[in-house]
CSV table of C-alpha atoms in Angstrom, one decimal:
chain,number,residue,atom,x,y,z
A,787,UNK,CA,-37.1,31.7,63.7
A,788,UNK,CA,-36.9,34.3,61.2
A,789,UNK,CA,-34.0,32.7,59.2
A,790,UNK,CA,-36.8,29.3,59.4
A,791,UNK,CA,-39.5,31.7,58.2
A,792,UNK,CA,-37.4,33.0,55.4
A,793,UNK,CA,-36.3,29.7,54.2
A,794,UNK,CA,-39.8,28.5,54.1
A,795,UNK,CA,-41.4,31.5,52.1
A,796,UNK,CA,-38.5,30.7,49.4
A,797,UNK,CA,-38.9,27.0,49.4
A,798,UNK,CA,-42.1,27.5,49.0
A,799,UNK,CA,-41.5,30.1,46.2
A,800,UNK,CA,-39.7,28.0,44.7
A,801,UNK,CA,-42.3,25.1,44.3
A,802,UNK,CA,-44.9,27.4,43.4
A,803,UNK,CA,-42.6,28.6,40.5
A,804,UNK,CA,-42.4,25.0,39.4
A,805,UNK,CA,-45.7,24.3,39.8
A,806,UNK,CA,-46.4,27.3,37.8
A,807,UNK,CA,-43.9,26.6,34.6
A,808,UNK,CA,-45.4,22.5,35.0
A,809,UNK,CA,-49.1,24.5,34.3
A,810,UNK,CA,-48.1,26.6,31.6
A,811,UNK,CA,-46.6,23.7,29.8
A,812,UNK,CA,-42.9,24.0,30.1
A,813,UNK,CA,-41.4,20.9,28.7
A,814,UNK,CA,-40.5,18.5,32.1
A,815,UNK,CA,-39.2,15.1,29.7
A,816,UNK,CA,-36.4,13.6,28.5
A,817,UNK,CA,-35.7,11.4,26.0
A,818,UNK,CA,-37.5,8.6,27.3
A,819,UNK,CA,-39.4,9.4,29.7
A,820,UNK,CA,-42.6,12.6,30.1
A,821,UNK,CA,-45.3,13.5,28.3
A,822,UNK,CA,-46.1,15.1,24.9
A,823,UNK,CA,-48.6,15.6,22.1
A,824,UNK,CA,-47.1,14.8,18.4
A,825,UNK,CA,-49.1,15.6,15.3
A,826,UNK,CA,-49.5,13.1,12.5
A,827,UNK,CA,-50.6,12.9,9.3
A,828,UNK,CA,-53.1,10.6,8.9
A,829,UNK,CA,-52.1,8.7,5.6
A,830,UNK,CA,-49.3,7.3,8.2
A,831,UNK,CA,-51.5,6.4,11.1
A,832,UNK,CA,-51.0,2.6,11.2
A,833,UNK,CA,-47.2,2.8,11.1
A,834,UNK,CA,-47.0,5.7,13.5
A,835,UNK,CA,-49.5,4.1,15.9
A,836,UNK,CA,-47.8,0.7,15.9
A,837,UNK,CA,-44.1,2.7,16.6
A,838,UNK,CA,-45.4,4.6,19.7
A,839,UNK,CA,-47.1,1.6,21.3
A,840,UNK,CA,-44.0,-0.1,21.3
A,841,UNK,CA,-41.7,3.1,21.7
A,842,UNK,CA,-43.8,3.4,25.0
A,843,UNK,CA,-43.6,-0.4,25.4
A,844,UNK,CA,-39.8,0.1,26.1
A,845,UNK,CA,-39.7,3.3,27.7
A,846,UNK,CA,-42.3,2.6,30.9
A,847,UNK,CA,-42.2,6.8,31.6
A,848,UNK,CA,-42.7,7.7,28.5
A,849,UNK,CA,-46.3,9.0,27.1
A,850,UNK,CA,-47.3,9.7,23.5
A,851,UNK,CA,-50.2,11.0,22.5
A,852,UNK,CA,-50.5,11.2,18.9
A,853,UNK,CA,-53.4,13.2,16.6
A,854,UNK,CA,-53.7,12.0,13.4
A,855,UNK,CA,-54.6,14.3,11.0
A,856,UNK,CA,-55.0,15.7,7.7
A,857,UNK,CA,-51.6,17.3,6.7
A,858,UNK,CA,-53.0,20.8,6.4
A,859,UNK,CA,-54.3,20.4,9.8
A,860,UNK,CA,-50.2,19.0,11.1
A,861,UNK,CA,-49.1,21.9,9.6
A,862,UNK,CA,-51.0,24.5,11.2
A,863,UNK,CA,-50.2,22.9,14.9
A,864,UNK,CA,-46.5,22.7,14.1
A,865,UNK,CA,-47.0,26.7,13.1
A,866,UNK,CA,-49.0,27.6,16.3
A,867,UNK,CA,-46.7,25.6,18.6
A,868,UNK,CA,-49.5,23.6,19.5
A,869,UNK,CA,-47.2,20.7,18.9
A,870,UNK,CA,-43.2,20.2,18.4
A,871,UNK,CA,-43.4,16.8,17.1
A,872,UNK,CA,-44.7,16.3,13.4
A,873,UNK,CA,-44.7,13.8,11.2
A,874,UNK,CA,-45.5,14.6,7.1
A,875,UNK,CA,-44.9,13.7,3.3
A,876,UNK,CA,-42.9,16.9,3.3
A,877,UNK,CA,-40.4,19.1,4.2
A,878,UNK,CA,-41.1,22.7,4.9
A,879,UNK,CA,-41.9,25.4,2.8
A,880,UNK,CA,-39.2,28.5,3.0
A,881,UNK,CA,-42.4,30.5,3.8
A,882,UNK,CA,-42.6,28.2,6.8
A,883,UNK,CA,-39.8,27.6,7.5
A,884,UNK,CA,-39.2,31.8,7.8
A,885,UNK,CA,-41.6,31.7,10.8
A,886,UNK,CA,-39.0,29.5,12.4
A,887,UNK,CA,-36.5,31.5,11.8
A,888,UNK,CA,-38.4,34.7,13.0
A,889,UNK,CA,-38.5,32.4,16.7
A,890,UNK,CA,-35.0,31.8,16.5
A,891,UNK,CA,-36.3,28.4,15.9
A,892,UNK,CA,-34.4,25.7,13.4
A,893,UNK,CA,-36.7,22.6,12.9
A,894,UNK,CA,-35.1,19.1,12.7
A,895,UNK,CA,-35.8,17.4,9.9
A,896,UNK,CA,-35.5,13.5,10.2
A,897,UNK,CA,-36.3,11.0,7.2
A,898,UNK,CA,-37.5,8.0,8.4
A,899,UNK,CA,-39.2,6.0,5.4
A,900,UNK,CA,-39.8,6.3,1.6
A,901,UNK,CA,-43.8,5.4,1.2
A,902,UNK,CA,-46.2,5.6,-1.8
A,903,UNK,CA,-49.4,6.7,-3.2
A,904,UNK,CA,-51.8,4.1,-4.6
A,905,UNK,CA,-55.0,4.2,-6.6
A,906,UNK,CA,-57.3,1.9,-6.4
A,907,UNK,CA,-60.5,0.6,-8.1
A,908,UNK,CA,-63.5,-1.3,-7.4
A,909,UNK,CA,-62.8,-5.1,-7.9
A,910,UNK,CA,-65.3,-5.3,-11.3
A,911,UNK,CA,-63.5,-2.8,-13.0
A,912,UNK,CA,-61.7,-4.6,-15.5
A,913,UNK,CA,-58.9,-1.7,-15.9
A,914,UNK,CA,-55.6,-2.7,-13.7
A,915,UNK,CA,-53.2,-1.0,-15.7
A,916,UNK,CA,-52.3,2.3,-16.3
A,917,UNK,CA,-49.6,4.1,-17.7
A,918,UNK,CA,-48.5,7.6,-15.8
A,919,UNK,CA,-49.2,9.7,-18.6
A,920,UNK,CA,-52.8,8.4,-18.5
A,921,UNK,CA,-52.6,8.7,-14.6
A,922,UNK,CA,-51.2,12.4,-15.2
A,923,UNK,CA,-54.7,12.9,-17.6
A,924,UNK,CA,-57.1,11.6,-15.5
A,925,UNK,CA,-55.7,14.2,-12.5
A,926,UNK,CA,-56.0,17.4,-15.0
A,927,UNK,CA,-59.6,16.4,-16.7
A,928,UNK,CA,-58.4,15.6,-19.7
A,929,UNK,CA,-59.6,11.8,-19.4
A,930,UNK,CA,-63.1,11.8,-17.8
A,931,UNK,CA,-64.4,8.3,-18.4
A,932,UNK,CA,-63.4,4.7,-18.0
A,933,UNK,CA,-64.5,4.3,-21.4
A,934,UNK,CA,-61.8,6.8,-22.9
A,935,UNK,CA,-59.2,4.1,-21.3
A,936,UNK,CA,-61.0,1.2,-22.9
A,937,UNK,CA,-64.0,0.9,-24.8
A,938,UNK,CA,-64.7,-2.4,-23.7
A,939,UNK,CA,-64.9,-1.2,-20.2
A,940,UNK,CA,-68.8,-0.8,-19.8
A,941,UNK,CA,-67.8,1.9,-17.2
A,942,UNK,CA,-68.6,5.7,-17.0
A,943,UNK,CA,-67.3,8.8,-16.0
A,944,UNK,CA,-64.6,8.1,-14.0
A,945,UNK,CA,-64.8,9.8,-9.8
A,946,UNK,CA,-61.8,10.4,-8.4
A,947,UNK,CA,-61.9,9.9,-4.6
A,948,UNK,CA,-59.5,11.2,-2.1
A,949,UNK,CA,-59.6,10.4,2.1
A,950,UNK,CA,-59.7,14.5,2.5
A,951,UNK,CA,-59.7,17.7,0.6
A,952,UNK,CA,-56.9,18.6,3.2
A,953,UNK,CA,-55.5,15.7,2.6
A,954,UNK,CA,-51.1,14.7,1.7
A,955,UNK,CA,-52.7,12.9,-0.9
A,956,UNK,CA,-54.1,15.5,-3.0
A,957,UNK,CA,-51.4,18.0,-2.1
A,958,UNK,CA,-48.9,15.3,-3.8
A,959,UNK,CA,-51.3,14.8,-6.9
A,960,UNK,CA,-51.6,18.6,-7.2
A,961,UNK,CA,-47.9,19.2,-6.2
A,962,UNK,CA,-46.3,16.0,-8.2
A,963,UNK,CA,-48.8,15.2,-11.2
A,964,UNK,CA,-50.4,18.2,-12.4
A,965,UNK,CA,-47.9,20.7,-11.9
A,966,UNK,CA,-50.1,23.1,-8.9
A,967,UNK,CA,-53.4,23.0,-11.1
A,968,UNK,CA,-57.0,22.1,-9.8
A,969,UNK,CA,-57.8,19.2,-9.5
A,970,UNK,CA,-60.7,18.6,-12.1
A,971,UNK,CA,-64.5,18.5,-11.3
A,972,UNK,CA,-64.9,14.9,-10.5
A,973,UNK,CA,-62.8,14.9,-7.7
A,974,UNK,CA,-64.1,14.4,-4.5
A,975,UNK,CA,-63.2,13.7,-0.8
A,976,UNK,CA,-64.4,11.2,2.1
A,977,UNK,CA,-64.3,11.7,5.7
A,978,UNK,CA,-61.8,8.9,6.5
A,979,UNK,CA,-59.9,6.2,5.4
A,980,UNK,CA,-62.5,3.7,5.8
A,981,UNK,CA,-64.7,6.0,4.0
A,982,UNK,CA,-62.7,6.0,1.4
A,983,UNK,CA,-62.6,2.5,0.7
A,984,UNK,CA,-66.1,2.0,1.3
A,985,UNK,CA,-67.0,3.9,-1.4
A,986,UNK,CA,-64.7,2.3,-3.9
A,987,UNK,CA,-66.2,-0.8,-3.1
A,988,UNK,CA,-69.7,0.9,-3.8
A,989,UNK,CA,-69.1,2.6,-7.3
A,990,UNK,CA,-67.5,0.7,-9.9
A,991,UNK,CA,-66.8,3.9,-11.5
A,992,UNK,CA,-64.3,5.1,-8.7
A,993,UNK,CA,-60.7,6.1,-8.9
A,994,UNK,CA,-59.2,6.3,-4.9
A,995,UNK,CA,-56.1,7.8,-4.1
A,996,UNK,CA,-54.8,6.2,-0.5
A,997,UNK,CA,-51.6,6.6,1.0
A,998,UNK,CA,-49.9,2.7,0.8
A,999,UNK,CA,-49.6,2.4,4.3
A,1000,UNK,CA,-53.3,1.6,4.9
A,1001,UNK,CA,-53.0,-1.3,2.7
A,1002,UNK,CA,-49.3,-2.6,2.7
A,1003,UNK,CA,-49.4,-4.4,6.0
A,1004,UNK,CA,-49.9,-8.2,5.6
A,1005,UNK,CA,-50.1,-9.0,9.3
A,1006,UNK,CA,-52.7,-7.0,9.8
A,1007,UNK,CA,-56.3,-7.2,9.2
A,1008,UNK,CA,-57.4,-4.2,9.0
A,1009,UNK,CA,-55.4,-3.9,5.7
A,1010,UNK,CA,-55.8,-7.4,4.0
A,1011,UNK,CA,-59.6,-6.7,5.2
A,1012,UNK,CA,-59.2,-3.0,2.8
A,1013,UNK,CA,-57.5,-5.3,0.0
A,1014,UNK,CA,-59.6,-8.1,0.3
A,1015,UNK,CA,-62.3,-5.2,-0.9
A,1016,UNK,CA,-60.2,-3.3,-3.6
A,1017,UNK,CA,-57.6,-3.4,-6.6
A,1018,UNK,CA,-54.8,-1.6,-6.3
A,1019,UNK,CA,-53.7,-0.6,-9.7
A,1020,UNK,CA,-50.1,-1.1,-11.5
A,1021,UNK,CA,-48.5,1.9,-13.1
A,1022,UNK,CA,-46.4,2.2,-15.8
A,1023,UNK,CA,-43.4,5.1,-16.5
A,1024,UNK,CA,-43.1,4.1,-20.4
A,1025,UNK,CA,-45.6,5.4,-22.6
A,1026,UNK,CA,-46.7,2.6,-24.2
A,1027,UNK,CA,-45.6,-0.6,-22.3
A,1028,UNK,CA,-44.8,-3.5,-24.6
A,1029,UNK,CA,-46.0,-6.0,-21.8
A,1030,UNK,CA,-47.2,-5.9,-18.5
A,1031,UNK,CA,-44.1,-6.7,-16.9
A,1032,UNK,CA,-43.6,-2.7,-17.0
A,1033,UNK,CA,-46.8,-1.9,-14.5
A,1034,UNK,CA,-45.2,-1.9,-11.1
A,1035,UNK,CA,-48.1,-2.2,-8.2
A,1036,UNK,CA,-47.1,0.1,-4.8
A,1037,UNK,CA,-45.2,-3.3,-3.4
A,1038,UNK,CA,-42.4,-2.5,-0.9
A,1039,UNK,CA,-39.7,-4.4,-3.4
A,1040,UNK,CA,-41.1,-1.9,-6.0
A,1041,UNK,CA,-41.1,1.3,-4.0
A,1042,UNK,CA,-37.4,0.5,-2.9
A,1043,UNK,CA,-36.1,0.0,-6.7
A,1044,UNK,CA,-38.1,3.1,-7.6
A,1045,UNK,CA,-39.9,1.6,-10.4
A,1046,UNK,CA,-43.3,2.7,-8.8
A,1047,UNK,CA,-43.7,6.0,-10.1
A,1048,UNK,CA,-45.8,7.8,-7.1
A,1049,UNK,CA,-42.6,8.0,-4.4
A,1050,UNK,CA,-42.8,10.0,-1.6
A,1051,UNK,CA,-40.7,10.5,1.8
A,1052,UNK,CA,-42.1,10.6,5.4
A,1053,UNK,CA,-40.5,13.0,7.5
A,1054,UNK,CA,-39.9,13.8,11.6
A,1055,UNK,CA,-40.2,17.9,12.0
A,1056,UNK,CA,-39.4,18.7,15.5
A,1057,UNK,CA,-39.5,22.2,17.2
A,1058,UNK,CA,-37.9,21.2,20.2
A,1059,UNK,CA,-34.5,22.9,20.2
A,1060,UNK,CA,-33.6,20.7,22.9
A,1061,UNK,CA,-33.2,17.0,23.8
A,1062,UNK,CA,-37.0,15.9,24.8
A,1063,UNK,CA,-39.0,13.1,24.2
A,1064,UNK,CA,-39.9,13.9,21.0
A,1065,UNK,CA,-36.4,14.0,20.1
A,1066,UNK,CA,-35.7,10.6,21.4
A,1067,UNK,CA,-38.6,9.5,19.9
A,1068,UNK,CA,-37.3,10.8,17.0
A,1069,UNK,CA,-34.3,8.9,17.4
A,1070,UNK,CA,-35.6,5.4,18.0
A,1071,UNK,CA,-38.3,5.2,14.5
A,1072,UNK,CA,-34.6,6.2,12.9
A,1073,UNK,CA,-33.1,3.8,14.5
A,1074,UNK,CA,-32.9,-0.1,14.1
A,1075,UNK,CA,-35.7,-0.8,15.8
A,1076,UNK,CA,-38.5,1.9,14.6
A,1077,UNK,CA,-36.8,0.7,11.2
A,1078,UNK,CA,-37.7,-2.9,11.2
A,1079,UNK,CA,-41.3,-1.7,12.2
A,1080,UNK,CA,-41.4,0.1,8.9
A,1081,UNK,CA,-40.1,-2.6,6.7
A,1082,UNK,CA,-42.2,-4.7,8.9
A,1083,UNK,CA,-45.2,-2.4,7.7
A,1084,UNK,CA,-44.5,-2.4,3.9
A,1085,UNK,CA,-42.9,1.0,3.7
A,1086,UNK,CA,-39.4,1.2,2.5
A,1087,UNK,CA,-37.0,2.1,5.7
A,1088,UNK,CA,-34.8,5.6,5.1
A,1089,UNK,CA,-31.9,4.1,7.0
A,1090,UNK,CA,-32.1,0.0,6.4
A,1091,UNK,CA,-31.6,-1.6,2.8
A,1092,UNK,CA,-33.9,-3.7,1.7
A,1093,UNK,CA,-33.5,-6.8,0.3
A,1094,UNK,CA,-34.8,-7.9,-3.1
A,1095,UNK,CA,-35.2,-11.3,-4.0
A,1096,UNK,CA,-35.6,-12.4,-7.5
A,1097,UNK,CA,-38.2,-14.7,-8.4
A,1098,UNK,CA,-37.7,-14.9,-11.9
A,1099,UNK,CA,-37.0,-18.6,-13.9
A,1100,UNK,CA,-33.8,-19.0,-14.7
């Protein structure tokens, strides 16, 4: 009787120590199957949705739930370890990437797309073309008005409309356009994405700046219904196009030649350190197919060429 008694106080030691790490959040998944929280910004949310829906679609034991966010916000949960899993326009800092390394910690960076940032306009501004230097002047205030572009306009001051101030967005116009200054005094942010493009259909004077993904999807309606409403405009790298054959629009042929100018990566950062779901997860959007939901999407896949058809008369 005592050896019974003394096997049941450990067994049920035992289960009350795994009870106990399950409570305080010790990771109990795998690569396919568990639960975890991932952290995303939200210029990528209709990619990143449509990934884990059919991620989870495949793996029946597998749960993702997914914040979207603005990237300062991502950041911040990656740095508290309020999440292992996040997905950015960027690689980390060396600052952040020094509180990793005081944890013992080495995030895993995994590329998964190249994607784009497009302006757009409302549809009665007559202006479609831009060059980057006048894209570049606009950012730092030195352009102020439709009317400074073209006279014949009959637009004013031009307002410049991001989806957040926390936004990957305006960290890339700051970061990639204007060299780290402020962004000028007619700059101004919405609460959302649909915000956004609600007010550019309000106020022909408008200038948004939206991540492509929100409008590169043909198959699905919320983005023709975004296009339907806007103009996306075409930018130019020469300084003074000869024709308009040089203005490139964020297409996904475009992006992949890199003849758009406003590029930018998408990233997996994982914490893990170990092989969990969010490193399988990981895995599959690298894979082939999480790829051929991005090329589906309109972004340009990291790991999948893309094929370029000419359309030109020969």
């Amino acid at each position: 009787m005592k050896i019974n008694k003394a096997l049941s106080i450990a067994t049920i030691a035992a289960l009350s120590t795994l009870m106990g790490c399950g409570n305080s959040g010790t990771p109990l998944d795998t690569p396919t199957t568990g639960d975890i929280n991932i952290s995303v910004d939200e210029s990528f949310q209709p990619i990143i949705a449509s990934e884990v829906e059919t991620f989870e679609g495949i793996y029946k034991y597998a749960n993702i739930d997914a914040s979207y966010k603005p990237e300062g916000e991502v950041i911040k949960d990656l740095l508290n370890d309020s999440t292992k899993i996040a997905i950015l326009s960027r690689e980390l800092t060396a600052d952040e990437k020094a509180i990793f390394d005081k944890r013992k910690l080495i995030p895993r960076v995994t590329k998964i797309a190249i994607d784009a940032v497009a302006l757009i306009t409302n549809r009665e501004n007559p202006d479609s073309l831009l060059t980057l230097e006048e894209v570049k002047k606009i950012f730092n205030g030195q352009i102020k008005s439709w009317a400074e572009l073209d006279e014949a306009s009959g637009l004013g001051d031009i307002t410049i409309v991001f989806d957040n101030n926390n936004s990957s967005t305006a960290r890339y116009v700051r970061d990639s356009l204007i060299a780290g200054s402020k962004l000028p005094g007619n700059t101004f942010a919405s609460n959302s994405h649909k915000a956004l493009i609600d007010y550019v259909t309000e106020n022909k004077n408008a200038l948004g700046v939206i991540g492509v993904n929100w409008i590169s999807d043909f198959d699905d309606s919320t983005a023709v219904g975004f296009l339907n409403r806007i103009k996306v405009l075409g930018i130019s790298e020469d300084l003074a196009p000869i024709t308009t054959d040089k203005y490139y629009q964020p297409y996904q042929a475009y992006i992949a030649q890199q003849v758009y100018p406003l590029r930018r990566y998408l990233y997996i950062i994982s914490t893990e350190g170990r092989a969990g779901l969010g490193t399988g997860f990981a895995s599959y959007v690298a894979g082939d197919k999480g790829q051929r939901l991005i090329l589906k999407s309109g972004l340009v896949p990291a790991t999948m060429p893309v094929r370029v058809i000419g359309l030109g008369n020969e």
